[in-house]
PDB file of C-alpha atoms in Angstrom:
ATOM      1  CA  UNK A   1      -9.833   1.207 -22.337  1.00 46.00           C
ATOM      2  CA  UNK A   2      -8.840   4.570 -22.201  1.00 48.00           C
ATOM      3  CA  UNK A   3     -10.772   7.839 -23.783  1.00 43.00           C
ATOM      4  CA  UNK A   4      -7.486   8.276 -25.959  1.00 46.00           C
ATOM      5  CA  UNK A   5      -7.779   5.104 -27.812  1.00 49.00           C
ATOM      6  CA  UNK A   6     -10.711   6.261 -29.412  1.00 46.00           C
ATOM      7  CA  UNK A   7      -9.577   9.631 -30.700  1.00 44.00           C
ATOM      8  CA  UNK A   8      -6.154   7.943 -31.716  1.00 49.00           C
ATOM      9  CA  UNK A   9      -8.616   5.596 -34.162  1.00 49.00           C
ATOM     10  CA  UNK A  10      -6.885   2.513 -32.290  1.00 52.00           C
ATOM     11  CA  UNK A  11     -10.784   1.244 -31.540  1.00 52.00           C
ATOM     12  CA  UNK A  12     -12.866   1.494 -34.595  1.00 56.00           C
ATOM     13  CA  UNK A  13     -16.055   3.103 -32.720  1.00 58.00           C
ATOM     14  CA  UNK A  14     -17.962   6.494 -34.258  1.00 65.00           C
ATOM     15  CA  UNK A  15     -19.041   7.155 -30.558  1.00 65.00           C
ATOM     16  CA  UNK A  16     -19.278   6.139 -27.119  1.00 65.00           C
ATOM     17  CA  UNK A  17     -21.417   5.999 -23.878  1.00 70.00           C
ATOM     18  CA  UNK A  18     -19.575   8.200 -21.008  1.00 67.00           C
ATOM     19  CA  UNK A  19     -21.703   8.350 -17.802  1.00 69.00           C
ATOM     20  CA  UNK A  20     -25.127   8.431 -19.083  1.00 72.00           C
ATOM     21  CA  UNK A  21     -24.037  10.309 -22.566  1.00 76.00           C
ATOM     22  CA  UNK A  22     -23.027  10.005 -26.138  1.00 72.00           C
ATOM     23  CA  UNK A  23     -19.817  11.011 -27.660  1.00 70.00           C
ATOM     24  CA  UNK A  24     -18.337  10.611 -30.692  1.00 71.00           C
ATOM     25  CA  UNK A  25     -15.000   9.574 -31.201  1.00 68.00           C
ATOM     26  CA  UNK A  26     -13.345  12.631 -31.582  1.00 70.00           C
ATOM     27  CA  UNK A  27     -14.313  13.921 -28.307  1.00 71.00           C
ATOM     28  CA  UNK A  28     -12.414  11.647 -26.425  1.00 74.00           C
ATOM     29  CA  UNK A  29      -9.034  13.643 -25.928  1.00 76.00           C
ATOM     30  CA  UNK A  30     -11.849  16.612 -24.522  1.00 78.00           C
ATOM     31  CA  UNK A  31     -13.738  14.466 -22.846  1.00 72.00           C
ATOM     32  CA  UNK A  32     -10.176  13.016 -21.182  1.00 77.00           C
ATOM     33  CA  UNK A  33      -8.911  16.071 -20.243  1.00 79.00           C
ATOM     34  CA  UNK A  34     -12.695  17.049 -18.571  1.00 78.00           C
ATOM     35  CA  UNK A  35     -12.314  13.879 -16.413  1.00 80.00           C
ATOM     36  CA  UNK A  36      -8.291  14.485 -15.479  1.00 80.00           C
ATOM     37  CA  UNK A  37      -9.416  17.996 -14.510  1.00 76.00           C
ATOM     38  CA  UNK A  38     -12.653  16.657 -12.015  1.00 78.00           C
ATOM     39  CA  UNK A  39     -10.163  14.397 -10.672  1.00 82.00           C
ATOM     40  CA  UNK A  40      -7.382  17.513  -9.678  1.00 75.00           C
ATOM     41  CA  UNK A  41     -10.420  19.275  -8.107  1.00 77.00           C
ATOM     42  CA  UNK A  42     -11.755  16.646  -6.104  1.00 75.00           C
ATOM     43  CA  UNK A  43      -8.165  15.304  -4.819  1.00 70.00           C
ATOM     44  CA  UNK A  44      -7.381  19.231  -4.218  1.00 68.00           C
ATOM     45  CA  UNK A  45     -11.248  18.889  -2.300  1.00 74.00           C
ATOM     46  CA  UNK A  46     -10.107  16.212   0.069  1.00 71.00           C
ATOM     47  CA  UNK A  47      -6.848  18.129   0.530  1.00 69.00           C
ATOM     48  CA  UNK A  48      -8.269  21.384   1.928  1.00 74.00           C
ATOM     49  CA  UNK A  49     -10.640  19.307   4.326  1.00 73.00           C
ATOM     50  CA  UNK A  50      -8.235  17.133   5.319  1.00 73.00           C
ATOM     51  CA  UNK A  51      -6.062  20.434   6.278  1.00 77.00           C
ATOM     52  CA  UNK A  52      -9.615  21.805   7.701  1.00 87.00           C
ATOM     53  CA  UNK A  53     -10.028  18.286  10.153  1.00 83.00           C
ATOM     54  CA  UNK A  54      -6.499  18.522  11.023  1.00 82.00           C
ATOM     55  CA  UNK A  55      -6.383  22.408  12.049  1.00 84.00           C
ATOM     56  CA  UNK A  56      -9.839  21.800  13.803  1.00 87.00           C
ATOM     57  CA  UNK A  57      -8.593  18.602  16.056  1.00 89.00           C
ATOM     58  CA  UNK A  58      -5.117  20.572  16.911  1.00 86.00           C
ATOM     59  CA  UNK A  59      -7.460  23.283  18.405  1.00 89.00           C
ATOM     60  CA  UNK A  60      -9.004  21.084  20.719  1.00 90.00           C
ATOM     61  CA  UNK A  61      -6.256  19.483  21.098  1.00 90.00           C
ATOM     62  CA  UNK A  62      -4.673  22.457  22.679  1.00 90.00           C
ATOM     63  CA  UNK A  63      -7.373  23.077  24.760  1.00 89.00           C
ATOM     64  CA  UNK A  64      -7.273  20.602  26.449  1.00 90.00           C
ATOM     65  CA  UNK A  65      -3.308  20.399  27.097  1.00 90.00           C
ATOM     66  CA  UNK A  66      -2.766  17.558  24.541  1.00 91.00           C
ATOM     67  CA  UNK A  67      -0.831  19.055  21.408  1.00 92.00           C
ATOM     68  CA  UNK A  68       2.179  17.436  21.532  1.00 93.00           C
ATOM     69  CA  UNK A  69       0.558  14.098  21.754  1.00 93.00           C
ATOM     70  CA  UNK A  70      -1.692  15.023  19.100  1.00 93.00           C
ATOM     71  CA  UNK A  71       1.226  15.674  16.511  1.00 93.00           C
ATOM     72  CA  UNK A  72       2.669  12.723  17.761  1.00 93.00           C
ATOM     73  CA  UNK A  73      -0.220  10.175  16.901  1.00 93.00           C
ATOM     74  CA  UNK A  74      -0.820  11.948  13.278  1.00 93.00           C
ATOM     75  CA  UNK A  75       2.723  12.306  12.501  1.00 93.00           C
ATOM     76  CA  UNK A  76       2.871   8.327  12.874  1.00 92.00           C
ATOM     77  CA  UNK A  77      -0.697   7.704  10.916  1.00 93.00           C
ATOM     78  CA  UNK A  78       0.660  10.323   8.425  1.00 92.00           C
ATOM     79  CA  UNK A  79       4.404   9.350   7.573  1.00 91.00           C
ATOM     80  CA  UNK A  80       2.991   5.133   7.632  1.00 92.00           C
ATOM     81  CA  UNK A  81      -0.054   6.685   5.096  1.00 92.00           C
ATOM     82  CA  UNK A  82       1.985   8.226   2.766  1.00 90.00           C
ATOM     83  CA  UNK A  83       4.203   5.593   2.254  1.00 91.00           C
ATOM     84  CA  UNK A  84       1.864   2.689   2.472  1.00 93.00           C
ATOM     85  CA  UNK A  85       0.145   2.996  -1.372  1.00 90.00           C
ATOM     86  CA  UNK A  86       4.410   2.414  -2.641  1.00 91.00           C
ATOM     87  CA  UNK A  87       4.567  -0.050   0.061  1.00 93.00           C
ATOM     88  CA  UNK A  88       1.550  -2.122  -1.079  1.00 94.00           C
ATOM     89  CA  UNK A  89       3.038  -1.842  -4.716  1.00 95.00           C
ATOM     90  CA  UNK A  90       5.936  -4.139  -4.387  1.00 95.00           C
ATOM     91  CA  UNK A  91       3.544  -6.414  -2.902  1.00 96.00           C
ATOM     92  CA  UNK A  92       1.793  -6.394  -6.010  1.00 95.00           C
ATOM     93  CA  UNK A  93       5.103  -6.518  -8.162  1.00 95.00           C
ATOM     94  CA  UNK A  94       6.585  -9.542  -6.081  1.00 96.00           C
ATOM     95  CA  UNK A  95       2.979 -11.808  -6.748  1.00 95.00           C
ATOM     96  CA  UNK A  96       2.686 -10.700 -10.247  1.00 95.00           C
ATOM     97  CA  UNK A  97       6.624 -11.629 -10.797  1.00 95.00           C
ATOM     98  CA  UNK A  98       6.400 -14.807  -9.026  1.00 95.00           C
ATOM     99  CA  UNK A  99       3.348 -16.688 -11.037  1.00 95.00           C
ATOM    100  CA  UNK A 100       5.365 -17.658 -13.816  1.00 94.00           C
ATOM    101  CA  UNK A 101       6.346 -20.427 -11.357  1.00 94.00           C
ATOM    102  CA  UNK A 102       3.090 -21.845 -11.584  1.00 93.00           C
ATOM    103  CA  UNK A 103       3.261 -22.194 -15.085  1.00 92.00           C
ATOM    104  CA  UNK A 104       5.772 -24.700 -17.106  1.00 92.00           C
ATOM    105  CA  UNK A 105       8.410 -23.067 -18.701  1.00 93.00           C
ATOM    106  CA  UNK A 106      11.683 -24.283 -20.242  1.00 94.00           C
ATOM    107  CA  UNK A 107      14.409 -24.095 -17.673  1.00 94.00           C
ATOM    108  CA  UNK A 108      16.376 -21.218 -19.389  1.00 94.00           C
ATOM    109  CA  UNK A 109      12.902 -18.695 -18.755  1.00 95.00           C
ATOM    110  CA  UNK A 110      13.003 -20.022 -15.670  1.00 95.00           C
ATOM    111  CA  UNK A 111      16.224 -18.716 -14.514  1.00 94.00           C
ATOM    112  CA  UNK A 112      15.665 -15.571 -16.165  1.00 95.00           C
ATOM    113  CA  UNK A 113      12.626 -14.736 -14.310  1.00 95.00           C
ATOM    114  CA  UNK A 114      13.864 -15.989 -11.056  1.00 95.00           C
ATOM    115  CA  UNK A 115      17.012 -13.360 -11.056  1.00 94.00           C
ATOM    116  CA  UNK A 116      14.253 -10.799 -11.657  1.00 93.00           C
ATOM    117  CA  UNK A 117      12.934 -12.028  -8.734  1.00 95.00           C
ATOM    118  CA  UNK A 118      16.254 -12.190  -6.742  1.00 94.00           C
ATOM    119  CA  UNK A 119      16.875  -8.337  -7.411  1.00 92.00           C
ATOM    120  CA  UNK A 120      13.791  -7.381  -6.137  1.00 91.00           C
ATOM    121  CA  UNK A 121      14.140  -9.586  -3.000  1.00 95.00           C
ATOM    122  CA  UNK A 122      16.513  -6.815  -1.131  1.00 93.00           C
ATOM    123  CA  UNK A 123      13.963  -4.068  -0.811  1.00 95.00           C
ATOM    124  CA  UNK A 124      10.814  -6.907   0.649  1.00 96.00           C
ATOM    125  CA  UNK A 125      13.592  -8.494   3.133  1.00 97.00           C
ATOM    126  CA  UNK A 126      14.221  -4.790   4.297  1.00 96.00           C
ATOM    127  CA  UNK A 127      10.656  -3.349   4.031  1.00 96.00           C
ATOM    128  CA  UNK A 128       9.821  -6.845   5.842  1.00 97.00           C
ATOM    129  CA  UNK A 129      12.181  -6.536   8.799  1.00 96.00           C
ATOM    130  CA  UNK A 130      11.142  -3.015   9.495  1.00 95.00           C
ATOM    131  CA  UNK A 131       7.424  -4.347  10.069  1.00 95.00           C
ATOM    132  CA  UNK A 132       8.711  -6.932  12.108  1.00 95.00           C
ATOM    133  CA  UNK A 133      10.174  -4.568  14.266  1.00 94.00           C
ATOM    134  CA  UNK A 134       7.126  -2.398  15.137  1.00 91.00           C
ATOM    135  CA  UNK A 135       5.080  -2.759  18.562  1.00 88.00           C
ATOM    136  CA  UNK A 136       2.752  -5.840  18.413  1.00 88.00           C
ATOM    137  CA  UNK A 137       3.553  -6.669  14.669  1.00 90.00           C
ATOM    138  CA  UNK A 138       4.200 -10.207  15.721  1.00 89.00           C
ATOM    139  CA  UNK A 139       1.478 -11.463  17.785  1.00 88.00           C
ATOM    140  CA  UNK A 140      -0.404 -12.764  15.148  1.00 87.00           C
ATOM    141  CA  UNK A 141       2.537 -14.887  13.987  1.00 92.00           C
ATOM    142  CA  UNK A 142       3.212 -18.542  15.048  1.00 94.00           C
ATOM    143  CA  UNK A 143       6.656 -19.488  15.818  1.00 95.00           C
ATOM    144  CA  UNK A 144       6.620 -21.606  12.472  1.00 96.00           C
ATOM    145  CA  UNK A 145       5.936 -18.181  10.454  1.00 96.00           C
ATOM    146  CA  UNK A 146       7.697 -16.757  12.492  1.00 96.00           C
ATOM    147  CA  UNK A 147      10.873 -19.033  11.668  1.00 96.00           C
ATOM    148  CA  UNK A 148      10.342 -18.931   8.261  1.00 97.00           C
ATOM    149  CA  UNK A 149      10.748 -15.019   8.117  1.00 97.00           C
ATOM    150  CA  UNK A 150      13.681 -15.200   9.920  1.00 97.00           C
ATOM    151  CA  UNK A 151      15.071 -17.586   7.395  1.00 97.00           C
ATOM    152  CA  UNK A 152      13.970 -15.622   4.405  1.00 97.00           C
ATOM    153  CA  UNK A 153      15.532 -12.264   5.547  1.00 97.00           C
ATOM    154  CA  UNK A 154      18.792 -13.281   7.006  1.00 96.00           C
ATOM    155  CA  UNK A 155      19.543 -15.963   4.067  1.00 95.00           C
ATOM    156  CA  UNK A 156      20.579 -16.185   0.232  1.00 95.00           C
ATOM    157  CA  UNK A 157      17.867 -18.895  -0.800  1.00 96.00           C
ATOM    158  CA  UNK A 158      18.082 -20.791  -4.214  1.00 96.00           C
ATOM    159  CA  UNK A 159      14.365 -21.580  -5.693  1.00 96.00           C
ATOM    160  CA  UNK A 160      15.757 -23.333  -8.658  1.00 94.00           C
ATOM    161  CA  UNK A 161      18.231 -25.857  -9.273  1.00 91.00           C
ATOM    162  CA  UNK A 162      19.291 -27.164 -12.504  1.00 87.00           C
ATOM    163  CA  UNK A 163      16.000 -28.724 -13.581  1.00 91.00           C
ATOM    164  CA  UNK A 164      13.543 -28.625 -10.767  1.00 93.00           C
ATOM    165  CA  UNK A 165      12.634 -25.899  -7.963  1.00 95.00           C
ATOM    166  CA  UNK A 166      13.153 -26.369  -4.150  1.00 96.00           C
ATOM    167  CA  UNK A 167       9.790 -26.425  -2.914  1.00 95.00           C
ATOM    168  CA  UNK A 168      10.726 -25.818   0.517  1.00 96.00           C
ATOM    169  CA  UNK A 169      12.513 -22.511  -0.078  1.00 96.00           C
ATOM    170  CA  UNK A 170       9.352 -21.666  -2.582  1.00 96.00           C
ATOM    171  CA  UNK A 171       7.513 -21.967   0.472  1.00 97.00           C
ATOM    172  CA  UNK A 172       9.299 -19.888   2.159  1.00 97.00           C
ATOM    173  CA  UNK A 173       9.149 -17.421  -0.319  1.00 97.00           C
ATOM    174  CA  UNK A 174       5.494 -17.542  -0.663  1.00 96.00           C
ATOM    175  CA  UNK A 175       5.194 -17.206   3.393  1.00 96.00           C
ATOM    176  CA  UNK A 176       7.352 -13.847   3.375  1.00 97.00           C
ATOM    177  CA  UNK A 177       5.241 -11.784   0.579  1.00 97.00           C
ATOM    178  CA  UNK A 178       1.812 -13.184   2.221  1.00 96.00           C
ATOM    179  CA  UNK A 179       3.517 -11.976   5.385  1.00 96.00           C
ATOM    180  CA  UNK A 180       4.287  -8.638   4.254  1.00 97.00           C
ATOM    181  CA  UNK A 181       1.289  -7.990   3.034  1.00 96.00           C
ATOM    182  CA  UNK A 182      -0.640  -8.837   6.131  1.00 95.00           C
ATOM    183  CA  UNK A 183       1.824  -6.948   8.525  1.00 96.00           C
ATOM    184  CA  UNK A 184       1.408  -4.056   6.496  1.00 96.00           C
ATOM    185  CA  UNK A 185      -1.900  -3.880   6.312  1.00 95.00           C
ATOM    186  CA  UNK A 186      -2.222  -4.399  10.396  1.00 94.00           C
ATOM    187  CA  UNK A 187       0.214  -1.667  11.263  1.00 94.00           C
ATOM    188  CA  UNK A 188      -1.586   0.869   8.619  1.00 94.00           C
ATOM    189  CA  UNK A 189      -5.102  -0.392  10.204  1.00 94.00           C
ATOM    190  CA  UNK A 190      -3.475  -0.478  13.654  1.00 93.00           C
ATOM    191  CA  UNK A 191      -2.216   3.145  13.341  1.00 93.00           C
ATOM    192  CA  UNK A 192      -5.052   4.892  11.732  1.00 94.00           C
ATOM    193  CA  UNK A 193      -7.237   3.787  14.754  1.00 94.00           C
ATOM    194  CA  UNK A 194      -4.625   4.925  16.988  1.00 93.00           C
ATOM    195  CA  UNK A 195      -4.961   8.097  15.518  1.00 93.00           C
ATOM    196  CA  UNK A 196      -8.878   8.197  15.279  1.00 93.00           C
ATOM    197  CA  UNK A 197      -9.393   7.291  18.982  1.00 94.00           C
ATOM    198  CA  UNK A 198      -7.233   9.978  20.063  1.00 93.00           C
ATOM    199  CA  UNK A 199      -9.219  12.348  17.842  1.00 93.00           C
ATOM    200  CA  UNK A 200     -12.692  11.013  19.680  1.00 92.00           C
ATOM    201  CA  UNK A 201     -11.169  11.323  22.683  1.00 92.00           C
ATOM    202  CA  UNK A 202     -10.119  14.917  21.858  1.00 92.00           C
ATOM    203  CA  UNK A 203     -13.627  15.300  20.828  1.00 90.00           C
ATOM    204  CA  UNK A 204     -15.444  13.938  23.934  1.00 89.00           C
ATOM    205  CA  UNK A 205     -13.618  16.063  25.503  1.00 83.00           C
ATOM    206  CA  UNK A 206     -14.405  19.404  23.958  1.00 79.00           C
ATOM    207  CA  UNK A 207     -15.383  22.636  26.123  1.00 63.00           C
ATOM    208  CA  UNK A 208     -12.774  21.508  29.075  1.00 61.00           C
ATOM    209  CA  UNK A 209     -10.047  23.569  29.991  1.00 53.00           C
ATOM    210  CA  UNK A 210      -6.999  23.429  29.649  1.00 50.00           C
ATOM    211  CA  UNK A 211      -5.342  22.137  32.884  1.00 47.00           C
ATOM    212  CA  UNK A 212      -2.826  25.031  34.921  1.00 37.00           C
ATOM    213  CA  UNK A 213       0.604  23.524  35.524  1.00 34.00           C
TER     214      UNK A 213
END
């Protein structure tokens, strides 16, 4: 419930508990705008030490003759990062869009929702792929997965047919999102420790020179 809903008389309440205090209703939109504001200043917190981490590990990384492989590793963490929260959300849109099938609906609905689900197929087949692609990103797979994948990005599967659905090609389906989600979450995991070793291994070896060519 939101601190609006109360000012905009929507929840019939003369006050409210906020962290450890009383308000009454009419504080909400000020008591909103006080919370929206301590979020900017902590996000624009992490922001500045992020930039102060970052600026500290290029130093040592340039003492010790390792810049360009420092950019290198964050530029990869850092392009994957800021991506991945967009990435995880069609994950979330393709489950939420796909429990209706689960649920018994006349076959007219079911059609409906399942070209919903057939227009958002083309960005998870590409997003998909591109995982699939990266170092290592398979060797958790078995060659059944790893079949069914291929099937799901390369064909045009039907789910539903007339009156009934074709399990198989649900399960195919189903195999791809759980996929993606998995895959992404290695490679994010997988490149963020990339990234941190190199930064402990910068930091073990702080004080040493910087090697003469």
């Amino acid at each position: 419930m939101s601190s609006a809903n109360f000012s905009k008389g929507e929840l019939k309440l003369k006050s409210f508990d906020y962290d450890g205090t009383k308000y009454r209703a009419a504080d909400a939109v000020e008591l909103l705008k006080k919370i929206e504001d301590t979020i900017a200043a902590t996000e624009d917190k992490i922001t500045d030490y992020n930039h102060q981490i970052h600026y500290y590990f290029a130093r040592l990384a340039d003492a010790q003759g390792m810049s360009e492989e420092f950019e290198r590793r964050y530029d990869d963490f850092a392009f994957f990062d800021k991506n991945y929260e967009e990435a995880q959300k069609l994950y979330v849109d393709m489950t939420e869009n796909t429990r209706f099938i689960f649920q018994t609906l006349p076959f007219a609905d079911i059609e409906a929702r399942l070209q919903d689900v057939k227009r958002r197929e083309g960005e998870l087949k590409k997003k998909l792929a591109t995982l699939m692609a990266l170092p290592g990103s398979k060797d958790e797979l078995d060659d059944p997965l790893l079949t069914s994948l291929d099937t799901y990005i390369n064909r045009d599967l039907i789910y539903f047919n007339v009156d009934h659905y074709n399990e198989d090609n649900l399960q195919i389906l189903f195999n791809a999102i759980s996929a993606y989600k998995k895959l992404l979450d290695d490679q994010h995991f997988a490149k963020k420790k990339h990234y941190l070793n190199f930064m402990l291994t910068l930091e073990e070896g702080k004080g040493q020179k910087k090697e003469l060519s």
